[in-house]
Coordinates of C-alpha atoms in Angstrom, one line a residue:
X209 CA -211.9 80.5 -93.2
X210 CA -213.1 83.2 -95.4
X211 CA -212.8 85.8 -92.7
X212 CA -209.1 84.7 -92.0
X213 CA -208.3 84.8 -95.5
X214 CA -209.8 88.2 -95.9
X215 CA -207.9 89.6 -92.9
X216 CA -204.6 88.1 -94.3
X217 CA -205.0 89.8 -97.6
X218 CA -205.9 93.0 -96.0
X219 CA -202.7 93.0 -94.0
X220 CA -200.8 92.0 -97.2
X221 CA -202.2 95.0 -99.0
X222 CA -202.3 97.5 -96.2
X223 CA -198.6 97.0 -94.8
X224 CA -196.8 97.8 -98.1
X225 CA -199.4 100.7 -98.7
X226 CA -199.6 102.1 -95.1
X227 CA -196.0 101.4 -93.6
X228 CA -194.2 104.0 -95.9
X229 CA -196.9 106.5 -95.2
X230 CA -196.8 106.0 -91.4
X231 CA -193.0 105.9 -91.4
X232 CA -192.6 109.1 -93.3
X233 CA -195.3 110.9 -91.3
X234 CA -193.9 109.8 -88.0
X235 CA -190.4 110.9 -89.0
X236 CA -191.7 114.2 -90.2
X237 CA -193.5 114.8 -87.1
X238 CA -190.6 113.8 -84.9
X239 CA -188.1 115.6 -86.9
X240 CA -190.1 118.9 -87.2
X241 CA -191.0 118.7 -83.5
X242 CA -187.3 118.3 -82.5
X243 CA -186.3 121.0 -84.9
X244 CA -188.9 123.6 -83.8
X245 CA -188.2 122.7 -80.1
X246 CA -184.6 123.6 -80.5
X247 CA -185.3 126.8 -82.5
X248 CA -188.1 127.8 -80.1
X249 CA -185.7 127.2 -77.0
X250 CA -183.0 129.3 -78.7
X251 CA -185.5 132.0 -79.6
X252 CA -187.0 132.0 -76.0
X253 CA -183.5 132.2 -74.6
X254 CA -182.7 135.2 -76.8
X255 CA -185.8 136.9 -75.5
X256 CA -185.1 136.2 -72.0
X257 CA -181.4 137.5 -72.3
X258 CA -182.9 140.6 -73.8
X259 CA -185.3 141.1 -71.0
X260 CA -182.5 140.4 -68.6
X261 CA -180.2 143.0 -70.0
X262 CA -183.1 145.5 -70.0
X263 CA -184.1 144.9 -66.3
X264 CA -180.4 144.8 -65.2
X265 CA -180.1 148.3 -66.6
X266 CA -182.9 149.3 -64.4
X267 CA -181.2 147.7 -61.5
X268 CA -178.1 149.5 -62.3
X269 CA -180.0 152.8 -61.6
X270 CA -180.0 151.7 -58.0
X271 CA -176.0 151.5 -58.1
X272 CA -176.1 155.0 -59.6
X273 CA -178.2 156.3 -56.6
X274 CA -176.2 154.7 -54.2
X275 CA -173.0 156.2 -55.7
X276 CA -174.4 159.6 -55.7
X277 CA -176.4 159.6 -52.4
X278 CA -174.2 157.4 -50.0
X279 CA -170.7 156.9 -51.4
X280 CA -170.2 160.7 -51.8
X281 CA -169.3 161.4 -48.3
X282 CA -170.1 165.2 -48.6
X283 CA -173.5 164.7 -50.0
X284 CA -174.5 161.9 -47.6
X285 CA -173.5 164.1 -44.6
X286 CA -175.5 167.0 -45.9
X287 CA -178.6 164.8 -46.4
X288 CA -178.2 163.2 -43.1
X289 CA -178.2 166.7 -41.5
X290 CA -181.1 167.7 -43.5
X291 CA -183.2 164.7 -42.1
X292 CA -181.6 164.8 -38.5
X293 CA -182.0 168.5 -37.8
X294 CA -185.2 170.4 -37.6
X295 CA -183.4 173.1 -39.7
X296 CA -180.5 172.8 -42.1
X297 CA -177.7 175.1 -43.1
X298 CA -177.1 176.6 -46.4
X299 CA -174.4 174.1 -47.5
X300 CA -176.7 171.1 -46.6
X301 CA -179.6 172.7 -48.4
X302 CA -177.5 173.0 -51.5
X303 CA -176.7 169.3 -51.3
X304 CA -180.5 168.6 -50.8
X305 CA -181.6 170.7 -53.7
X306 CA -178.9 169.0 -56.0
X307 CA -180.0 165.3 -54.8
X308 CA -183.7 166.3 -55.0
X309 CA -183.3 167.6 -58.7
X310 CA -181.3 164.5 -59.6
X311 CA -183.9 162.0 -58.3
X312 CA -186.8 164.1 -59.9
X313 CA -185.0 164.1 -63.2
X314 CA -184.2 160.4 -63.1
X315 CA -187.8 159.5 -62.2
X316 CA -189.2 161.8 -65.0
X317 CA -186.7 160.5 -67.6
X318 CA -187.1 156.9 -66.7
X319 CA -190.8 155.9 -67.5
X320 CA -190.3 152.6 -65.6
X321 CA -189.3 154.3 -62.3
X322 CA -192.2 155.4 -60.2
X323 CA -190.4 156.8 -57.2
X324 CA -187.1 156.7 -55.2
X325 CA -186.8 156.9 -51.3
X326 CA -183.8 157.6 -49.4
X327 CA -183.8 157.1 -45.4
X328 CA -181.2 157.9 -42.8
X329 CA -181.9 157.1 -39.1
X330 CA -183.3 160.3 -37.6
X331 CA -185.6 161.3 -34.7
X332 CA -188.3 162.6 -36.9
X333 CA -188.7 159.7 -39.2
X334 CA -187.9 161.8 -42.1
X335 CA -187.1 160.5 -45.4
X336 CA -186.4 162.1 -49.0
X337 CA -188.9 161.2 -51.8
X338 CA -188.9 161.9 -55.4
X339 CA -192.8 162.4 -55.0
X340 CA -192.9 165.0 -52.2
X341 CA -189.4 165.8 -51.5
X342 CA -188.7 165.8 -47.6
X343 CA -191.5 163.8 -45.9
X344 CA -192.3 162.2 -42.8
X345 CA -193.3 158.5 -42.5
X346 CA -196.3 159.3 -40.2
X347 CA -197.9 161.5 -42.8
X348 CA -197.1 159.5 -45.7
X349 CA -199.5 156.9 -47.0
X350 CA -196.9 154.4 -48.3
X351 CA -195.4 152.7 -45.1
X352 CA -194.9 149.2 -46.1
X353 CA -191.3 149.7 -47.4
X354 CA -190.4 151.2 -44.1
X355 CA -191.9 148.4 -42.0
X356 CA -189.8 146.0 -43.9
X357 CA -186.6 148.1 -43.6
X358 CA -187.1 148.3 -39.9
X359 CA -187.8 144.5 -39.5
X360 CA -184.6 143.6 -41.2
X361 CA -181.8 143.2 -38.8
X362 CA -179.1 141.4 -41.0
X363 CA -176.0 142.5 -43.0
X364 CA -176.2 144.9 -45.9
X365 CA -178.3 143.3 -48.4
X366 CA -180.6 143.8 -51.5
X367 CA -184.0 142.3 -52.1
X368 CA -187.2 142.8 -54.1
X369 CA -190.8 142.8 -53.4
X370 CA -193.9 143.3 -55.4
X371 CA -196.6 145.2 -53.4
X372 CA -199.8 147.1 -53.7
X373 CA -200.0 150.5 -51.8
X374 CA -202.3 153.5 -51.6
X375 CA -200.2 156.7 -52.1
X376 CA -203.6 158.4 -52.3
X377 CA -206.8 157.5 -50.7
X378 CA -208.8 157.2 -53.9
X379 CA -206.3 155.0 -55.9
X380 CA -204.3 151.7 -55.4
X381 CA -200.8 151.5 -57.0
X382 CA -198.8 148.2 -57.9
X383 CA -195.1 148.7 -57.2
X384 CA -192.1 146.5 -57.3
X385 CA -189.7 147.9 -54.7
X386 CA -185.9 147.2 -54.8
X387 CA -184.8 147.5 -51.2
X388 CA -181.1 148.4 -50.7
X389 CA -180.2 148.3 -47.0
X390 CA -176.7 149.8 -46.5
X391 CA -177.0 149.6 -42.7
X392 CA -179.6 147.7 -41.1
X393 CA -182.4 149.9 -39.7
X394 CA -180.1 153.1 -40.4
X395 CA -179.5 153.7 -44.0
X396 CA -181.7 152.6 -47.1
X397 CA -182.2 153.4 -50.6
X398 CA -185.5 152.3 -52.2
X399 CA -186.3 152.2 -55.9
X400 CA -189.9 151.7 -56.9
X401 CA -190.5 150.2 -60.3
X402 CA -193.8 150.5 -62.2
X403 CA -194.5 146.7 -63.0
X404 CA -197.1 147.5 -65.8
X405 CA -194.3 149.1 -68.0
X406 CA -192.0 146.1 -67.6
X407 CA -195.0 143.6 -68.2
X408 CA -196.0 145.5 -71.3
X409 CA -192.6 145.1 -72.6
X410 CA -192.8 141.5 -71.8
X411 CA -196.1 141.1 -73.7
X412 CA -194.8 143.0 -76.7
X413 CA -191.9 140.4 -77.2
X414 CA -193.8 137.3 -76.8
X415 CA -193.5 135.2 -80.0
X416 CA -195.9 132.3 -79.7
X417 CA -199.7 131.9 -78.9
X418 CA -200.2 131.3 -75.2
X419 CA -196.4 132.1 -74.4
X420 CA -196.0 133.6 -70.8
X421 CA -192.8 135.4 -69.8
X422 CA -192.2 135.6 -66.2
X423 CA -189.5 137.1 -63.8
X424 CA -189.0 135.4 -60.4
X425 CA -187.1 137.3 -57.5
X426 CA -184.6 135.8 -55.3
X427 CA -187.5 134.1 -53.2
X428 CA -189.0 132.6 -56.3
X429 CA -192.0 135.1 -56.2
X430 CA -193.5 136.5 -59.4
X431 CA -192.3 140.1 -60.0
X432 CA -193.4 140.5 -63.5
X433 CA -195.6 138.4 -65.8
X434 CA -196.6 138.9 -69.5
X435 CA -200.0 137.6 -68.4
X436 CA -201.7 139.2 -65.3
X437 CA -204.2 136.4 -64.8
X438 CA -201.5 133.8 -65.1
X439 CA -200.5 132.1 -61.8
X440 CA -198.1 129.4 -60.5
X441 CA -198.3 127.4 -57.4
X442 CA -195.4 127.5 -54.9
X443 CA -194.3 123.9 -56.0
X444 CA -194.3 124.8 -59.5
X445 CA -192.2 128.0 -59.0
X446 CA -189.8 126.1 -56.9
X447 CA -189.7 123.2 -59.6
X448 CA -188.9 125.9 -62.2
X449 CA -186.4 127.8 -60.1
X450 CA -184.5 124.5 -58.9
X451 CA -184.5 122.5 -62.2
X452 CA -180.9 122.0 -63.3
X453 CA -181.5 122.6 -67.0
X454 CA -182.3 125.6 -69.1
X455 CA -184.6 124.0 -71.3
X456 CA -187.0 121.4 -70.0
X457 CA -190.8 120.2 -70.1
X458 CA -193.4 120.3 -67.1
X459 CA -196.8 119.1 -66.6
X460 CA -199.1 121.8 -65.5
X461 CA -202.8 121.6 -64.7
X462 CA -203.7 122.8 -68.2
X463 CA -201.3 120.4 -69.9
X464 CA -197.7 119.9 -70.7
X465 CA -195.5 123.1 -71.3
X466 CA -192.1 123.9 -72.6
X467 CA -189.9 126.0 -70.1
X468 CA -186.9 128.0 -70.9
X469 CA -185.1 129.6 -68.0
X470 CA -182.3 132.2 -67.7
X471 CA -180.8 133.1 -64.4
X472 CA -179.1 136.4 -63.2
X473 CA -176.3 135.4 -60.9
X474 CA -175.8 139.1 -59.8
X475 CA -179.3 139.7 -58.7
X476 CA -180.6 136.0 -58.5
X477 CA -183.7 136.7 -60.6
X478 CA -185.0 133.9 -62.9
X479 CA -186.3 134.9 -66.4
X480 CA -188.8 132.2 -67.5
X481 CA -190.6 131.5 -70.8
X482 CA -193.5 129.1 -70.7
X483 CA -195.1 127.8 -73.9
X484 CA -197.9 125.4 -74.1
X485 CA -197.2 122.3 -76.2
X486 CA -200.4 122.8 -78.0
X487 CA -199.1 126.0 -79.6
X488 CA -195.3 125.0 -79.5
X489 CA -196.0 121.9 -81.8
X490 CA -199.0 123.3 -83.9
X491 CA -197.0 122.5 -87.1
X492 CA -195.9 118.9 -86.2
X493 CA -199.5 118.2 -84.8
X494 CA -200.8 119.4 -88.2
X495 CA -198.5 117.0 -90.0
X496 CA -199.4 114.2 -87.8
X497 CA -203.1 115.0 -88.3
X498 CA -202.6 114.8 -92.1
X499 CA -200.6 111.4 -91.7
X500 CA -203.5 110.1 -89.8
X501 CA -206.2 111.3 -92.2
X502 CA -204.2 109.8 -95.1
X503 CA -203.6 106.4 -93.3
X504 CA -207.4 106.3 -92.8
X505 CA -207.9 107.0 -96.5
X506 CA -205.5 104.3 -97.4
X507 CA -207.0 101.9 -94.9
X508 CA -210.4 102.3 -96.5
X509 CA -208.9 101.9 -100.1
X510 CA -207.1 98.8 -99.1
X511 CA -210.2 97.5 -97.4
X512 CA -212.2 97.9 -100.5
X513 CA -209.3 96.4 -102.7
X514 CA -209.0 93.5 -100.4
X515 CA -212.6 92.7 -100.4
X516 CA -212.7 92.6 -104.1
X517 CA -209.6 90.5 -104.7
X518 CA -210.8 88.1 -101.8
X519 CA -214.2 87.6 -103.3
X520 CA -212.6 86.8 -106.8
X521 CA -210.0 84.5 -105.5
X522 CA -211.7 82.6 -102.6
X523 CA -213.7 80.2 -104.9
X524 CA -210.6 79.1 -106.7
X525 CA -208.8 78.7 -103.4
X526 CA -211.8 76.6 -102.1
X527 CA -211.4 74.4 -105.3
X528 CA -207.6 73.9 -104.6
X529 CA -208.3 73.1 -100.8
X530 CA -210.9 70.7 -101.8
X531 CA -208.4 69.0 -104.1
X532 CA -205.9 68.8 -101.6
X533 CA -208.3 67.3 -98.9
X534 CA -209.7 64.7 -101.4
X535 CA -206.1 63.6 -102.4
X536 CA -205.0 63.3 -98.7
X537 CA -208.1 61.3 -97.9
X538 CA -208.2 59.3 -101.2
X539 CA -212.0 59.9 -101.4
X540 CA -212.4 61.1 -105.1
X541 CA -210.3 60.9 -108.2
X542 CA -208.5 64.1 -109.1
X543 CA -209.0 65.7 -112.4
X544 CA -207.0 68.7 -113.8
X545 CA -208.7 71.7 -115.5
X546 CA -209.1 71.4 -119.3
X547 CA -207.7 74.9 -119.9
X548 CA -205.3 77.1 -118.0
X549 CA -207.0 80.5 -117.5
X550 CA -205.1 82.0 -114.6
X551 CA -202.4 81.2 -112.0
X552 CA -205.0 79.3 -110.0
X553 CA -206.0 76.7 -112.6
X554 CA -202.1 76.3 -113.5
X555 CA -201.6 75.5 -109.8
X556 CA -204.5 72.9 -109.7
X557 CA -203.1 71.4 -112.9
X558 CA -199.8 70.8 -111.4
X559 CA -201.1 69.6 -108.3
X560 CA -203.2 67.0 -109.8
X561 CA -200.1 66.0 -111.9
X562 CA -197.6 65.6 -109.0
X563 CA -199.6 65.3 -105.6
X564 CA -200.2 61.6 -105.4
X565 CA -197.0 60.7 -107.0
X566 CA -195.0 62.8 -104.8
X567 CA -196.7 61.4 -101.7
X568 CA -196.2 57.9 -102.9
X569 CA -192.5 58.4 -103.6
X570 CA -191.9 60.1 -100.3
X571 CA -193.5 57.2 -98.4
X572 CA -191.4 54.8 -100.3
X573 CA -188.3 56.7 -99.9
X574 CA -189.1 56.9 -96.0
X575 CA -189.6 53.2 -95.8
X576 CA -186.4 52.5 -97.9
X577 CA -184.2 54.9 -95.7
X578 CA -185.4 53.1 -92.5
X579 CA -184.8 49.8 -94.0
X580 CA -181.4 50.8 -95.2
X581 CA -180.3 52.1 -91.9
X582 CA -181.5 48.9 -90.1
X583 CA -179.7 46.6 -92.7
X584 CA -176.6 48.9 -92.5
X585 CA -176.6 48.8 -88.8
X586 CA -177.1 44.9 -88.7
X587 CA -174.2 44.5 -91.5
X588 CA -171.9 46.8 -89.6
X589 CA -172.6 45.2 -86.3
X590 CA -172.2 41.8 -87.7
X591 CA -168.7 42.6 -89.1
X592 CA -166.7 41.2 -86.1
X593 CA -163.4 40.6 -87.1
X594 CA -163.3 37.0 -88.7
X595 CA -159.5 36.9 -88.0
X596 CA -160.2 37.6 -84.4
X597 CA -162.7 34.6 -84.2
X598 CA -160.3 32.4 -86.0
X599 CA -157.4 33.0 -83.8
X600 CA -159.5 32.7 -80.7
X601 CA -160.9 29.4 -81.6
X602 CA -157.4 28.2 -82.6
X603 CA -156.1 29.4 -79.3
X604 CA -158.9 27.6 -77.5
X605 CA -158.0 24.5 -79.3
X606 CA -154.3 24.4 -78.3
X607 CA -155.2 25.1 -74.8
X608 CA -157.6 22.4 -74.6
X609 CA -155.0 19.9 -76.0
X610 CA -152.7 20.5 -73.2
X611 CA -155.4 20.5 -70.4
X612 CA -157.6 18.1 -68.5
X613 CA -161.3 17.9 -68.6
X614 CA -161.6 20.1 -65.3
X615 CA -162.0 23.9 -65.6
X616 CA -159.1 25.5 -67.2
X617 CA -158.0 28.4 -69.2
X618 CA -159.7 27.1 -72.3
X619 CA -163.0 26.7 -70.6
X620 CA -162.6 30.3 -69.2
X621 CA -162.0 31.5 -72.9
X622 CA -165.0 29.6 -74.2
X623 CA -167.1 31.3 -71.5
X624 CA -165.8 34.7 -72.3
X625 CA -166.4 34.0 -75.9
X626 CA -169.9 32.8 -75.3
X627 CA -170.7 36.0 -73.4
X628 CA -169.5 38.1 -76.2
X629 CA -171.3 36.4 -79.0
X630 CA -174.6 36.6 -76.9
X631 CA -174.1 40.2 -76.3
X632 CA -173.1 40.9 -80.0
X633 CA -175.9 39.0 -81.8
X634 CA -178.7 39.8 -79.5
X635 CA -181.1 42.5 -81.0
X636 CA -178.3 44.7 -82.4
X637 CA -180.6 47.8 -82.8
X638 CA -181.0 48.0 -78.9
X639 CA -179.0 50.6 -77.0
X640 CA -177.3 49.2 -73.7
X641 CA -176.0 50.9 -70.6
X642 CA -172.2 51.6 -70.1
X643 CA -172.3 49.0 -67.5
X644 CA -173.2 46.2 -69.9
X645 CA -170.8 47.6 -72.5
X646 CA -167.8 47.8 -70.2
X647 CA -168.7 44.1 -69.0
X648 CA -168.5 42.9 -72.6
X649 CA -165.4 44.7 -73.2
X650 CA -163.9 43.1 -70.2
X651 CA -164.8 39.7 -71.6
X652 CA -162.9 40.4 -74.6
X653 CA -159.9 41.7 -72.8
X654 CA -159.8 38.4 -70.8
X655 CA -159.7 36.4 -73.9
X656 CA -156.9 38.4 -75.5
X657 CA -154.9 38.5 -72.1
X658 CA -154.9 34.6 -72.2
X659 CA -154.0 34.5 -75.7
X660 CA -151.1 36.9 -75.7
X661 CA -149.7 35.8 -72.3
X662 CA -150.1 38.9 -70.5
X663 CA -148.6 41.0 -72.9
X664 CA -150.7 44.1 -72.2
X665 CA -152.8 45.5 -69.5
X666 CA -155.9 47.8 -69.5
X667 CA -156.9 50.6 -67.2
X668 CA -160.4 52.0 -66.9
X669 CA -161.2 55.5 -65.6
X670 CA -164.7 56.6 -65.1
X671 CA -167.2 57.8 -62.3
X672 CA -169.8 55.3 -61.2
X673 CA -172.7 57.3 -62.5
X674 CA -171.3 56.5 -66.2
X675 CA -172.5 53.0 -65.7
X676 CA -176.2 53.9 -65.8
X677 CA -176.0 56.1 -68.8
X678 CA -176.8 54.6 -72.3
X679 CA -174.6 54.0 -75.3
X680 CA -174.5 52.3 -78.6
X681 CA -174.0 48.5 -78.5
X682 CA -170.2 47.3 -79.4
X683 CA -168.9 50.8 -79.3
X684 CA -165.9 50.0 -76.9
X685 CA -164.8 46.6 -78.0
X686 CA -163.8 47.5 -81.5
X687 CA -161.6 50.5 -80.2
X688 CA -159.9 48.2 -77.8
X689 CA -159.3 45.5 -80.6
X690 CA -158.0 48.3 -82.8
X691 CA -155.4 49.5 -80.0
X692 CA -154.4 45.8 -79.4
X693 CA -153.8 44.6 -83.1
X694 CA -152.4 47.8 -84.5
X695 CA -150.6 49.2 -81.6
X696 CA -149.7 46.8 -78.7
X697 CA -149.2 43.6 -80.8
X698 CA -146.2 44.7 -82.7
X699 CA -144.6 46.5 -79.5
X700 CA -141.8 45.1 -77.7
X701 CA -142.4 44.6 -73.9
X702 CA -145.7 45.2 -71.9
X703 CA -148.4 47.3 -73.6
X704 CA -151.0 49.5 -71.8
X705 CA -154.4 50.5 -72.9
X706 CA -156.0 53.2 -71.0
X707 CA -160.0 53.9 -71.4
X708 CA -161.2 57.1 -70.0
X709 CA -165.1 57.9 -69.9
X710 CA -166.5 61.3 -68.7
X711 CA -169.3 63.8 -69.0
X712 CA -168.6 67.4 -70.4
X713 CA -171.8 69.5 -70.2
X714 CA -174.4 67.7 -72.4
X715 CA -171.7 65.6 -74.1
X716 CA -170.1 62.3 -73.3
X717 CA -166.3 62.0 -74.0
X718 CA -164.7 58.6 -74.6
X719 CA -160.9 58.3 -75.0
X720 CA -159.0 55.1 -75.8
X721 CA -155.2 55.5 -75.5
X722 CA -152.4 52.9 -76.1
X723 CA -148.7 53.2 -75.8
X724 CA -148.1 50.9 -79.0
X725 CA -146.0 51.5 -82.0
X726 CA -148.2 54.4 -83.2
X727 CA -149.1 55.3 -86.9
X728 CA -146.8 57.2 -89.3
X729 CA -147.9 60.6 -90.5
X730 CA -149.0 59.4 -93.9
X731 CA -150.7 56.4 -92.8
X732 CA -152.6 58.5 -90.3
X733 CA -153.8 60.8 -92.9
X734 CA -155.1 57.6 -94.8
X735 CA -157.1 56.4 -91.8
X736 CA -158.6 59.9 -91.3
X737 CA -159.5 59.8 -95.0
X738 CA -161.1 56.5 -94.5
X739 CA -163.3 57.8 -91.8
X740 CA -164.7 60.5 -94.2
X741 CA -165.0 58.0 -97.1
X742 CA -167.8 55.9 -97.9
X743 CA -166.0 53.0 -99.6
X744 CA -165.2 49.9 -97.7
X745 CA -161.9 50.2 -95.8
X746 CA -159.1 47.6 -96.2
X747 CA -157.6 48.1 -92.7
X748 CA -158.9 49.3 -89.4
X749 CA -162.2 47.7 -90.2
X750 CA -163.6 47.9 -86.6
X751 CA -162.6 51.7 -86.4
X752 CA -164.2 52.6 -89.6
X753 CA -167.3 50.5 -88.8
X754 CA -167.6 52.3 -85.5
X755 CA -167.4 55.7 -87.0
X756 CA -170.2 54.6 -89.5
X757 CA -172.4 53.5 -86.8
X758 CA -171.8 56.6 -85.0
X759 CA -172.8 58.7 -87.9
X760 CA -176.0 56.6 -88.4
X761 CA -177.1 57.2 -84.9
X762 CA -176.0 60.7 -84.2
X763 CA -175.9 62.1 -87.9
X764 CA -173.2 64.9 -87.4
X765 CA -173.5 65.6 -83.9
X766 CA -170.6 63.7 -82.7
X767 CA -166.8 64.2 -83.2
X768 CA -164.3 61.3 -83.9
X769 CA -160.7 62.2 -83.7
X770 CA -157.4 60.0 -84.1
X771 CA -154.0 61.3 -82.8
X772 CA -151.0 59.3 -83.1
X773 CA -147.1 59.6 -82.7
X774 CA -144.7 56.8 -84.1
X775 CA -142.9 55.1 -81.2
X776 CA -145.3 56.7 -78.5
X777 CA -148.8 55.5 -79.2
X778 CA -152.2 56.2 -80.4
X779 CA -155.4 57.9 -78.9
X780 CA -159.0 57.7 -80.1
X781 CA -161.1 60.6 -79.0
X782 CA -165.0 60.6 -79.4
X783 CA -167.3 63.2 -78.4
X784 CA -171.1 62.4 -78.5
X785 CA -174.4 63.6 -77.1
X786 CA -175.5 62.1 -73.8
X787 CA -178.2 59.3 -74.1
X788 CA -180.5 59.0 -71.2
X789 CA -183.0 56.2 -70.7
X790 CA -185.7 56.4 -73.2
X791 CA -183.7 58.7 -75.7

């Protein structure tokens, strides 16, 4: 008990104290995280676009070379002559000197260009190089580019490869070669780029700790990387290259990362920025850490405060609990505190003053309410129309005068009346089946038919399963009586009363319709008012009493409607809960 009381108060103190702190910290964390992520994505995209522009300027050098060495017909023919003949003319030597000077100057002026090769198919396997001028493949250490060129058999194309070669026996060189095949196995221009220069540029423009900038070629191979030790698996490179978004998160072996990607449509390169979440969300993580720290401090403070208040109040609550149990069990007399010191003593004083009296009054009210309902039910059920009994007995009297002692109409009326009285006065609080209620109503109808000489007829409409459902006793007969005396009796010609009983969902609907004289609009409003009023009715006693009994049984969970048109008839519609056996 004491532990539960402590935990309850701990939650009472801590929730108001910690809830705003946690909400504020969480909102700050997520807002800052979202804002930083958006800013970082935009910043990374700008860096990648900058890198893309710089590298595409390098790629444009290849277009310049192609324009100078291939698309100039005279220069191309002269260079081809130089490569294909053991000796060359003065004119071809001039073109060779011009192109050699151009590619030497281009290589010297562009620190990122390592070398340029130009090859045209010739019987001596010669090519022009910015390193050695006119060279032969067999005497040149770097042969890998030529092997790739000879292996290619497709249409003119441009592709990129990163490779390691030995231009000199004592030194290995990293190169990124851009292959431009103008005619398969016949004409090619090859631009060799120093990857270290490009990678140094990438390292210098990184903005975050742990950020990696990558450039993938058309085959999703890493051409340049800001971190030489950083590697990606083939699946990771494929996932980055094929991802439809420019900004997305990925799960690497070292943890979750943020990826920003810019693609070059012209050269099919992918410029990629990879930032670990640990450095990306350093500020939001710090906010979250502070929030957790303050939440822990708040928890400890709340724990101490709760312990102090629990210890102070628990004894007084025990006293109140003891008083309540004593009063409920009637074991000991209750005595109020002599002096009100705090809210607890005030509560005890008022409890002692009102507890027993309140429970006694509550018990008395419950008993009175139950007795009142039983008495009202008995009184309402006993209000069978005295005019009906008098007129029935009078009719029986005149019938018996004109008949002999053998079974006749009078004896039949007496039999039906006996059944009705037995049904009406036997244990009025019991519920009955609709079968019993219908049988009793038929007895009433038989009596009235003999009295009024077949002036009216009654039609029942219901499914057979209705007979086994339960209802309130004497529900149907007062409605038929009301239709007969206030509708059919004053009508000229044959009257008709139709009784419809059906189930709608979890409700039962009862409709009693007659084609009698109907009710005027003003009188109909009076009857409806009487249904809502608690005063004793002057007319339509059976109708009003039936409504009161329904109210006692179902409270306000039923619907009682009266519809009527003068000269056409009246309809009573009741919608009430279904009563099963045992309800």
